């Protein structure tokens, strides 16, 4: 996936389609992000570089159970590409 603000927005859209709130906040996050399961909130350190933010969003999508029926066709392509890269690793 290209490193761009557009890519970041697309990844955020995948999470939003699953009813997750994505927030960028300052903080001392060792892993770079935290997921508050009860509130379906993803918080990413806003001071990380764009590439790190995109990689974190991809990692979160890999870890969550994504309901494909709630994705748009474009979002489904993104998720399938992420899943494919995961199985090749």
PDB file of N, CA and C in Angstrom:
ATOM      1  N   UNK A   1       0.852  -1.182   0.000  1.00  0.00           N
ATOM      2  CA  UNK A   1       0.000   0.000   0.000  1.00  0.00           C
ATOM      3  C   UNK A   1       0.891   1.235   0.000  1.00  0.00           C
ATOM      4  N   UNK A   2       0.528   2.189  -0.815  1.00  0.00           N
ATOM      5  CA  UNK A   2       1.296   3.429  -0.895  1.00  0.00           C
ATOM      6  C   UNK A   2       1.200   4.204   0.408  1.00  0.00           C
ATOM      7  N   UNK A   3       2.258   4.920   0.705  1.00  0.00           N
ATOM      8  CA  UNK A   3       2.281   5.753   1.899  1.00  0.00           C
ATOM      9  C   UNK A   3       1.757   7.134   1.510  1.00  0.00           C
ATOM     10  N   UNK A   4       0.488   7.373   1.810  1.00  0.00           N
ATOM     11  CA  UNK A   4      -0.134   8.657   1.498  1.00  0.00           C
ATOM     12  C   UNK A   4      -1.296   8.895   2.453  1.00  0.00           C
ATOM     13  N   UNK A   5      -1.689  10.150   2.540  1.00  0.00           N
ATOM     14  CA  UNK A   5      -2.825  10.496   3.394  1.00  0.00           C
ATOM     15  C   UNK A   5      -4.091   9.792   2.894  1.00  0.00           C
ATOM     16  N   UNK A   6      -4.196   9.616   1.592  1.00  0.00           N
ATOM     17  CA  UNK A   6      -5.347   8.924   1.011  1.00  0.00           C
ATOM     18  C   UNK A   6      -5.405   7.468   1.473  1.00  0.00           C
ATOM     19  N   UNK A   7      -4.251   6.802   1.506  1.00  0.00           N
ATOM     20  CA  UNK A   7      -4.198   5.413   1.985  1.00  0.00           C
ATOM     21  C   UNK A   7      -4.619   5.333   3.441  1.00  0.00           C
ATOM     22  N   UNK A   8      -4.161   6.296   4.232  1.00  0.00           N
ATOM     23  CA  UNK A   8      -4.542   6.325   5.639  1.00  0.00           C
ATOM     24  C   UNK A   8      -6.049   6.478   5.784  1.00  0.00           C
ATOM     25  N   UNK A   9      -6.643   7.351   4.999  1.00  0.00           N
ATOM     26  CA  UNK A   9      -8.089   7.572   5.060  1.00  0.00           C
ATOM     27  C   UNK A   9      -8.862   6.319   4.658  1.00  0.00           C
ATOM     28  N   UNK A  10      -8.368   5.596   3.646  1.00  0.00           N
ATOM     29  CA  UNK A  10      -9.028   4.366   3.217  1.00  0.00           C
ATOM     30  C   UNK A  10      -8.994   3.310   4.320  1.00  0.00           C
ATOM     31  N   UNK A  11      -7.856   3.173   4.988  1.00  0.00           N
ATOM     32  CA  UNK A  11      -7.746   2.212   6.085  1.00  0.00           C
ATOM     33  C   UNK A  11      -8.651   2.601   7.245  1.00  0.00           C
ATOM     34  N   UNK A  12      -8.713   3.895   7.535  1.00  0.00           N
ATOM     35  CA  UNK A  12      -9.619   4.372   8.579  1.00  0.00           C
ATOM     36  C   UNK A  12     -11.065   4.059   8.197  1.00  0.00           C
ATOM     37  N   UNK A  13     -11.388   4.175   6.928  1.00  0.00           N
ATOM     38  CA  UNK A  13     -12.736   3.879   6.454  1.00  0.00           C
ATOM     39  C   UNK A  13     -13.120   2.426   6.700  1.00  0.00           C
ATOM     40  N   UNK A  14     -12.154   1.518   6.541  1.00  0.00           N
ATOM     41  CA  UNK A  14     -12.413   0.103   6.816  1.00  0.00           C
ATOM     42  C   UNK A  14     -12.810  -0.062   8.281  1.00  0.00           C
ATOM     43  N   UNK A  15     -12.063   0.564   9.167  1.00  0.00           N
ATOM     44  CA  UNK A  15     -12.366   0.451  10.602  1.00  0.00           C
ATOM     45  C   UNK A  15     -13.692   1.127  10.938  1.00  0.00           C
ATOM     46  N   UNK A  16     -13.947   2.262  10.333  1.00  0.00           N
ATOM     47  CA  UNK A  16     -15.212   2.962  10.588  1.00  0.00           C
ATOM     48  C   UNK A  16     -16.406   2.135  10.122  1.00  0.00           C
ATOM     49  N   UNK A  17     -16.231   1.377   9.031  1.00  0.00           N
ATOM     50  CA  UNK A  17     -17.325   0.531   8.542  1.00  0.00           C
ATOM     51  C   UNK A  17     -17.662  -0.564   9.546  1.00  0.00           C
ATOM     52  N   UNK A  18     -16.737  -0.862  10.446  1.00  0.00           N
ATOM     53  CA  UNK A  18     -16.940  -1.879  11.480  1.00  0.00           C
ATOM     54  C   UNK A  18     -17.354  -1.236  12.810  1.00  0.00           C
ATOM     55  N   UNK A  19     -17.748   0.023  12.753  1.00  0.00           N
ATOM     56  CA  UNK A  19     -18.195   0.805  13.912  1.00  0.00           C
ATOM     57  C   UNK A  19     -17.079   1.109  14.904  1.00  0.00           C
ATOM     58  N   UNK A  20     -15.849   1.215  14.412  1.00  0.00           N
ATOM     59  CA  UNK A  20     -14.743   1.649  15.264  1.00  0.00           C
ATOM     60  C   UNK A  20     -14.541   3.138  15.078  1.00  0.00           C
ATOM     61  N   UNK A  21     -14.303   3.826  16.178  1.00  0.00           N
ATOM     62  CA  UNK A  21     -13.930   5.228  16.155  1.00  0.00           C
ATOM     63  C   UNK A  21     -12.416   5.267  16.113  1.00  0.00           C
ATOM     64  N   UNK A  22     -11.849   5.960  15.139  1.00  0.00           N
ATOM     65  CA  UNK A  22     -10.402   6.064  15.012  1.00  0.00           C
ATOM     66  C   UNK A  22      -9.998   7.468  15.445  1.00  0.00           C
ATOM     67  N   UNK A  23      -9.121   7.518  16.450  1.00  0.00           N
ATOM     68  CA  UNK A  23      -8.675   8.809  16.980  1.00  0.00           C
ATOM     69  C   UNK A  23      -7.152   8.865  16.959  1.00  0.00           C
ATOM     70  N   UNK A  24      -6.636  10.046  16.708  1.00  0.00           N
ATOM     71  CA  UNK A  24      -5.199  10.288  16.749  1.00  0.00           C
ATOM     72  C   UNK A  24      -4.952  11.239  17.909  1.00  0.00           C
ATOM     73  N   UNK A  25      -4.250  10.740  18.913  1.00  0.00           N
ATOM     74  CA  UNK A  25      -4.035  11.493  20.147  1.00  0.00           C
ATOM     75  C   UNK A  25      -2.563  11.456  20.523  1.00  0.00           C
ATOM     76  N   UNK A  26      -2.169  12.410  21.349  1.00  0.00           N
ATOM     77  CA  UNK A  26      -0.806  12.350  21.870  1.00  0.00           C
ATOM     78  C   UNK A  26      -0.799  11.419  23.068  1.00  0.00           C
ATOM     79  N   UNK A  27       0.332  10.794  23.273  1.00  0.00           N
ATOM     80  CA  UNK A  27       0.441   9.878  24.398  1.00  0.00           C
ATOM     81  C   UNK A  27       1.695   9.060  24.310  1.00  0.00           C
ATOM     82  N   UNK A  28       1.956   8.324  25.343  1.00  0.00           N
ATOM     83  CA  UNK A  28       3.134   7.472  25.404  1.00  0.00           C
ATOM     84  C   UNK A  28       2.697   6.036  25.149  1.00  0.00           C
ATOM     85  N   UNK A  29       2.429   5.712  23.887  1.00  0.00           N
ATOM     86  CA  UNK A  29       1.973   4.381  23.516  1.00  0.00           C
ATOM     87  C   UNK A  29       3.185   3.594  23.048  1.00  0.00           C
ATOM     88  N   UNK A  30       3.566   2.584  23.775  1.00  0.00           N
ATOM     89  CA  UNK A  30       4.737   1.806  23.395  1.00  0.00           C
ATOM     90  C   UNK A  30       4.529   1.090  22.073  1.00  0.00           C
ATOM     91  N   UNK A  31       3.360   0.518  21.876  1.00  0.00           N
ATOM     92  CA  UNK A  31       3.086  -0.199  20.635  1.00  0.00           C
ATOM     93  C   UNK A  31       2.611   0.708  19.525  1.00  0.00           C
ATOM     94  N   UNK A  32       2.349   1.954  19.825  1.00  0.00           N
ATOM     95  CA  UNK A  32       1.901   2.890  18.820  1.00  0.00           C
ATOM     96  C   UNK A  32       0.406   3.071  18.758  1.00  0.00           C
ATOM     97  N   UNK A  33      -0.353   2.118  19.315  1.00  0.00           N
ATOM     98  CA  UNK A  33      -1.805   2.247  19.288  1.00  0.00           C
ATOM     99  C   UNK A  33      -2.393   1.445  20.435  1.00  0.00           C
ATOM    100  N   UNK A  34      -3.648   1.709  20.726  1.00  0.00           N
ATOM    101  CA  UNK A  34      -4.374   0.863  21.663  1.00  0.00           C
ATOM    102  C   UNK A  34      -5.801   0.737  21.158  1.00  0.00           C
ATOM    103  N   UNK A  35      -6.404  -0.395  21.423  1.00  0.00           N
ATOM    104  CA  UNK A  35      -7.786  -0.640  21.025  1.00  0.00           C
ATOM    105  C   UNK A  35      -8.591  -0.796  22.303  1.00  0.00           C
ATOM    106  N   UNK A  36      -9.569   0.065  22.475  1.00  0.00           N
ATOM    107  CA  UNK A  36     -10.444  -0.004  23.630  1.00  0.00           C
ATOM    108  C   UNK A  36     -11.663  -0.809  23.185  1.00  0.00           C
ATOM    109  N   UNK A  37     -11.660  -2.114  23.470  1.00  0.00           N
ATOM    110  CA  UNK A  37     -12.665  -3.028  22.940  1.00  0.00           C
ATOM    111  C   UNK A  37     -14.087  -2.658  23.333  1.00  0.00           C
ATOM    112  N   UNK A  38     -14.315  -2.317  24.584  1.00  0.00           N
ATOM    113  CA  UNK A  38     -15.675  -2.031  25.024  1.00  0.00           C
ATOM    114  C   UNK A  38     -16.282  -0.843  24.280  1.00  0.00           C
ATOM    115  N   UNK A  39     -15.436   0.083  23.875  1.00  0.00           N
ATOM    116  CA  UNK A  39     -15.941   1.278  23.210  1.00  0.00           C
ATOM    117  C   UNK A  39     -15.692   1.254  21.703  1.00  0.00           C
ATOM    118  N   UNK A  40     -15.082   0.179  21.200  1.00  0.00           N
ATOM    119  CA  UNK A  40     -14.754   0.051  19.782  1.00  0.00           C
ATOM    120  C   UNK A  40     -14.032   1.297  19.292  1.00  0.00           C
ATOM    121  N   UNK A  41     -12.978   1.641  20.016  1.00  0.00           N
ATOM    122  CA  UNK A  41     -12.182   2.816  19.719  1.00  0.00           C
ATOM    123  C   UNK A  41     -10.740   2.408  19.461  1.00  0.00           C
ATOM    124  N   UNK A  42     -10.158   2.960  18.421  1.00  0.00           N
ATOM    125  CA  UNK A  42      -8.745   2.767  18.120  1.00  0.00           C
ATOM    126  C   UNK A  42      -8.072   4.114  18.318  1.00  0.00           C
ATOM    127  N   UNK A  43      -7.013   4.136  19.118  1.00  0.00           N
ATOM    128  CA  UNK A  43      -6.276   5.371  19.363  1.00  0.00           C
ATOM    129  C   UNK A  43      -4.846   5.163  18.893  1.00  0.00           C
ATOM    130  N   UNK A  44      -4.393   6.046  18.022  1.00  0.00           N
ATOM    131  CA  UNK A  44      -3.051   5.980  17.466  1.00  0.00           C
ATOM    132  C   UNK A  44      -2.319   7.258  17.839  1.00  0.00           C
ATOM    133  N   UNK A  45      -1.047   7.100  18.171  1.00  0.00           N
ATOM    134  CA  UNK A  45      -0.234   8.252  18.541  1.00  0.00           C
ATOM    135  C   UNK A  45      -0.107   9.188  17.342  1.00  0.00           C
ATOM    136  N   UNK A  46      -0.560  10.418  17.520  1.00  0.00           N
ATOM    137  CA  UNK A  46      -0.586  11.363  16.405  1.00  0.00           C
ATOM    138  C   UNK A  46       0.793  11.865  16.009  1.00  0.00           C
ATOM    139  N   UNK A  47       1.790  11.619  16.847  1.00  0.00           N
ATOM    140  CA  UNK A  47       3.139  12.089  16.545  1.00  0.00           C
ATOM    141  C   UNK A  47       3.953  11.088  15.725  1.00  0.00           C
ATOM    142  N   UNK A  48       3.398   9.912  15.450  1.00  0.00           N
ATOM    143  CA  UNK A  48       4.102   8.950  14.607  1.00  0.00           C
ATOM    144  C   UNK A  48       4.111   9.443  13.161  1.00  0.00           C
ATOM    145  N   UNK A  49       5.143   9.075  12.407  1.00  0.00           N
ATOM    146  CA  UNK A  49       5.158   9.423  10.974  1.00  0.00           C
ATOM    147  C   UNK A  49       4.018   8.713  10.235  1.00  0.00           C
ATOM    148  N   UNK A  50       3.650   9.241   9.078  1.00  0.00           N
ATOM    149  CA  UNK A  50       2.543   8.700   8.294  1.00  0.00           C
ATOM    150  C   UNK A  50       2.734   7.216   8.003  1.00  0.00           C
ATOM    151  N   UNK A  51       3.932   6.804   7.639  1.00  0.00           N
ATOM    152  CA  UNK A  51       4.186   5.393   7.325  1.00  0.00           C
ATOM    153  C   UNK A  51       3.880   4.504   8.526  1.00  0.00           C
ATOM    154  N   UNK A  52       4.264   4.936   9.710  1.00  0.00           N
ATOM    155  CA  UNK A  52       3.994   4.166  10.925  1.00  0.00           C
ATOM    156  C   UNK A  52       2.501   4.090  11.189  1.00  0.00           C
ATOM    157  N   UNK A  53       1.790   5.181  11.000  1.00  0.00           N
ATOM    158  CA  UNK A  53       0.342   5.191  11.201  1.00  0.00           C
ATOM    159  C   UNK A  53      -0.342   4.199  10.261  1.00  0.00           C
ATOM    160  N   UNK A  54       0.074   4.187   9.000  1.00  0.00           N
ATOM    161  CA  UNK A  54      -0.518   3.265   8.021  1.00  0.00           C
ATOM    162  C   UNK A  54      -0.214   1.825   8.412  1.00  0.00           C
ATOM    163  N   UNK A  55       1.029   1.545   8.791  1.00  0.00           N
ATOM    164  CA  UNK A  55       1.389   0.188   9.204  1.00  0.00           C
ATOM    165  C   UNK A  55       0.607  -0.251  10.437  1.00  0.00           C
ATOM    166  N   UNK A  56       0.370   0.666  11.367  1.00  0.00           N
ATOM    167  CA  UNK A  56      -0.422   0.344  12.551  1.00  0.00           C
ATOM    168  C   UNK A  56      -1.871   0.048  12.181  1.00  0.00           C
ATOM    169  N   UNK A  57      -2.448   0.837  11.286  1.00  0.00           N
ATOM    170  CA  UNK A  57      -3.828   0.593  10.849  1.00  0.00           C
ATOM    171  C   UNK A  57      -3.935  -0.771  10.175  1.00  0.00           C
ATOM    172  N   UNK A  58      -2.952  -1.123   9.357  1.00  0.00           N
ATOM    173  CA  UNK A  58      -2.942  -2.443   8.709  1.00  0.00           C
ATOM    174  C   UNK A  58      -2.870  -3.544   9.764  1.00  0.00           C
ATOM    175  N   UNK A  59      -2.010  -3.367  10.762  1.00  0.00           N
ATOM    176  CA  UNK A  59      -1.871  -4.369  11.824  1.00  0.00           C
ATOM    177  C   UNK A  59      -3.178  -4.531  12.602  1.00  0.00           C
ATOM    178  N   UNK A  60      -3.849  -3.442  12.867  1.00  0.00           N
ATOM    179  CA  UNK A  60      -5.129  -3.500  13.588  1.00  0.00           C
ATOM    180  C   UNK A  60      -6.163  -4.264  12.761  1.00  0.00           C
ATOM    181  N   UNK A  61      -6.227  -3.973  11.466  1.00  0.00           N
ATOM    182  CA  UNK A  61      -7.182  -4.655  10.594  1.00  0.00           C
ATOM    183  C   UNK A  61      -6.895  -6.152  10.571  1.00  0.00           C
ATOM    184  N   UNK A  62      -5.627  -6.532  10.593  1.00  0.00           N
ATOM    185  CA  UNK A  62      -5.258  -7.956  10.628  1.00  0.00           C
ATOM    186  C   UNK A  62      -5.753  -8.625  11.907  1.00  0.00           C
ATOM    187  N   UNK A  63      -5.708  -7.899  13.012  1.00  0.00           N
ATOM    188  CA  UNK A  63      -6.045  -8.477  14.316  1.00  0.00           C
ATOM    189  C   UNK A  63      -7.542  -8.549  14.580  1.00  0.00           C
ATOM    190  N   UNK A  64      -8.317  -7.673  13.973  1.00  0.00           N
ATOM    191  CA  UNK A  64      -9.753  -7.631  14.225  1.00  0.00           C
ATOM    192  C   UNK A  64     -10.496  -8.580  13.296  1.00  0.00           C
ATOM    193  N   UNK A  65     -11.647  -9.013  13.742  1.00  0.00           N
ATOM    194  CA  UNK A  65     -12.527  -9.783  12.872  1.00  0.00           C
ATOM    195  C   UNK A  65     -13.347  -8.785  12.059  1.00  0.00           C
ATOM    196  N   UNK A  66     -13.086  -8.768  10.775  1.00  0.00           N
ATOM    197  CA  UNK A  66     -13.746  -7.818   9.884  1.00  0.00           C
ATOM    198  C   UNK A  66     -14.941  -8.505   9.228  1.00  0.00           C
ATOM    199  N   UNK A  67     -16.093  -7.864   9.318  1.00  0.00           N
ATOM    200  CA  UNK A  67     -17.317  -8.358   8.679  1.00  0.00           C
ATOM    201  C   UNK A  67     -17.338  -7.849   7.239  1.00  0.00           C
ATOM    202  N   UNK A  68     -17.004  -8.737   6.293  1.00  0.00           N
ATOM    203  CA  UNK A  68     -16.909  -8.342   4.886  1.00  0.00           C
ATOM    204  C   UNK A  68     -18.217  -7.780   4.341  1.00  0.00           C
ATOM    205  N   UNK A  69     -19.339  -8.201   4.880  1.00  0.00           N
ATOM    206  CA  UNK A  69     -20.630  -7.734   4.363  1.00  0.00           C
ATOM    207  C   UNK A  69     -20.859  -6.247   4.640  1.00  0.00           C
ATOM    208  N   UNK A  70     -20.076  -5.669   5.538  1.00  0.00           N
ATOM    209  CA  UNK A  70     -20.237  -4.249   5.868  1.00  0.00           C
ATOM    210  C   UNK A  70     -19.270  -3.360   5.097  1.00  0.00           C
ATOM    211  N   UNK A  71     -18.463  -3.969   4.227  1.00  0.00           N
ATOM    212  CA  UNK A  71     -17.457  -3.224   3.480  1.00  0.00           C
ATOM    213  C   UNK A  71     -17.973  -2.841   2.100  1.00  0.00           C
ATOM    214  N   UNK A  72     -17.513  -1.695   1.622  1.00  0.00           N
ATOM    215  CA  UNK A  72     -17.778  -1.324   0.235  1.00  0.00           C
ATOM    216  C   UNK A  72     -16.865  -2.180  -0.648  1.00  0.00           C
ATOM    217  N   UNK A  73     -17.136  -2.248  -1.953  1.00  0.00           N
ATOM    218  CA  UNK A  73     -16.263  -3.032  -2.831  1.00  0.00           C
ATOM    219  C   UNK A  73     -14.791  -2.604  -2.762  1.00  0.00           C
ATOM    220  N   UNK A  74     -14.537  -1.300  -2.688  1.00  0.00           N
ATOM    221  CA  UNK A  74     -13.154  -0.819  -2.587  1.00  0.00           C
ATOM    222  C   UNK A  74     -12.515  -1.236  -1.264  1.00  0.00           C
ATOM    223  N   UNK A  75     -13.275  -1.133  -0.176  1.00  0.00           N
ATOM    224  CA  UNK A  75     -12.755  -1.539   1.126  1.00  0.00           C
ATOM    225  C   UNK A  75     -12.482  -3.041   1.160  1.00  0.00           C
ATOM    226  N   UNK A  76     -13.338  -3.821   0.524  1.00  0.00           N
ATOM    227  CA  UNK A  76     -13.148  -5.264   0.475  1.00  0.00           C
ATOM    228  C   UNK A  76     -11.843  -5.613  -0.239  1.00  0.00           C
ATOM    229  N   UNK A  77     -11.528  -4.905  -1.314  1.00  0.00           N
ATOM    230  CA  UNK A  77     -10.263  -5.127  -2.022  1.00  0.00           C
ATOM    231  C   UNK A  77      -9.074  -4.849  -1.106  1.00  0.00           C
ATOM    232  N   UNK A  78      -9.162  -3.788  -0.322  1.00  0.00           N
ATOM    233  CA  UNK A  78      -8.079  -3.440   0.601  1.00  0.00           C
ATOM    234  C   UNK A  78      -7.897  -4.545   1.630  1.00  0.00           C
ATOM    235  N   UNK A  79      -8.991  -4.981   2.227  1.00  0.00           N
ATOM    236  CA  UNK A  79      -8.925  -6.015   3.265  1.00  0.00           C
ATOM    237  C   UNK A  79      -8.408  -7.330   2.676  1.00  0.00           C
ATOM    238  N   UNK A  80      -8.850  -7.683   1.490  1.00  0.00           N
ATOM    239  CA  UNK A  80      -8.368  -8.917   0.856  1.00  0.00           C
ATOM    240  C   UNK A  80      -6.874  -8.841   0.582  1.00  0.00           C
ATOM    241  N   UNK A  81      -6.401  -7.672   0.173  1.00  0.00           N
ATOM    242  CA  UNK A  81      -4.968  -7.495  -0.068  1.00  0.00           C
ATOM    243  C   UNK A  81      -4.176  -7.635   1.237  1.00  0.00           C
ATOM    244  N   UNK A  82      -4.706  -7.084   2.313  1.00  0.00           N
ATOM    245  CA  UNK A  82      -4.059  -7.202   3.623  1.00  0.00           C
ATOM    246  C   UNK A  82      -4.025  -8.658   4.050  1.00  0.00           C
ATOM    247  N   UNK A  83      -5.130  -9.356   3.884  1.00  0.00           N
ATOM    248  CA  UNK A  83      -5.189 -10.779   4.253  1.00  0.00           C
ATOM    249  C   UNK A  83      -4.225 -11.608   3.408  1.00  0.00           C
ATOM    250  N   UNK A  84      -4.141 -11.315   2.131  1.00  0.00           N
ATOM    251  CA  UNK A  84      -3.255 -12.043   1.235  1.00  0.00           C
ATOM    252  C   UNK A  84      -1.801 -11.849   1.664  1.00  0.00           C
ATOM    253  N   UNK A  85      -1.433 -10.634   1.982  1.00  0.00           N
ATOM    254  CA  UNK A  85      -0.059 -10.358   2.438  1.00  0.00           C
ATOM    255  C   UNK A  85       0.223 -11.072   3.748  1.00  0.00           C
ATOM    256  N   UNK A  86      -0.794 -11.224   4.586  1.00  0.00           N
ATOM    257  CA  UNK A  86      -0.607 -11.890   5.871  1.00  0.00           C
ATOM    258  C   UNK A  86      -0.320 -13.376   5.669  1.00  0.00           C
ATOM    259  N   UNK A  87      -0.995 -14.006   4.741  1.00  0.00           N
ATOM    260  CA  UNK A  87      -0.790 -15.440   4.510  1.00  0.00           C
ATOM    261  C   UNK A  87       0.526 -15.719   3.793  1.00  0.00           C
ATOM    262  N   UNK A  88       1.038 -14.729   3.063  1.00  0.00           N
ATOM    263  CA  UNK A  88       2.310 -14.907   2.373  1.00  0.00           C
ATOM    264  C   UNK A  88       3.495 -14.718   3.298  1.00  0.00           C
ATOM    265  N   UNK A  89       3.286 -14.068   4.416  1.00  0.00           N
ATOM    266  CA  UNK A  89       4.393 -13.794   5.356  1.00  0.00           C
ATOM    267  C   UNK A  89       4.822 -15.039   6.085  1.00  0.00           C
TER     268      UNK A  89
END
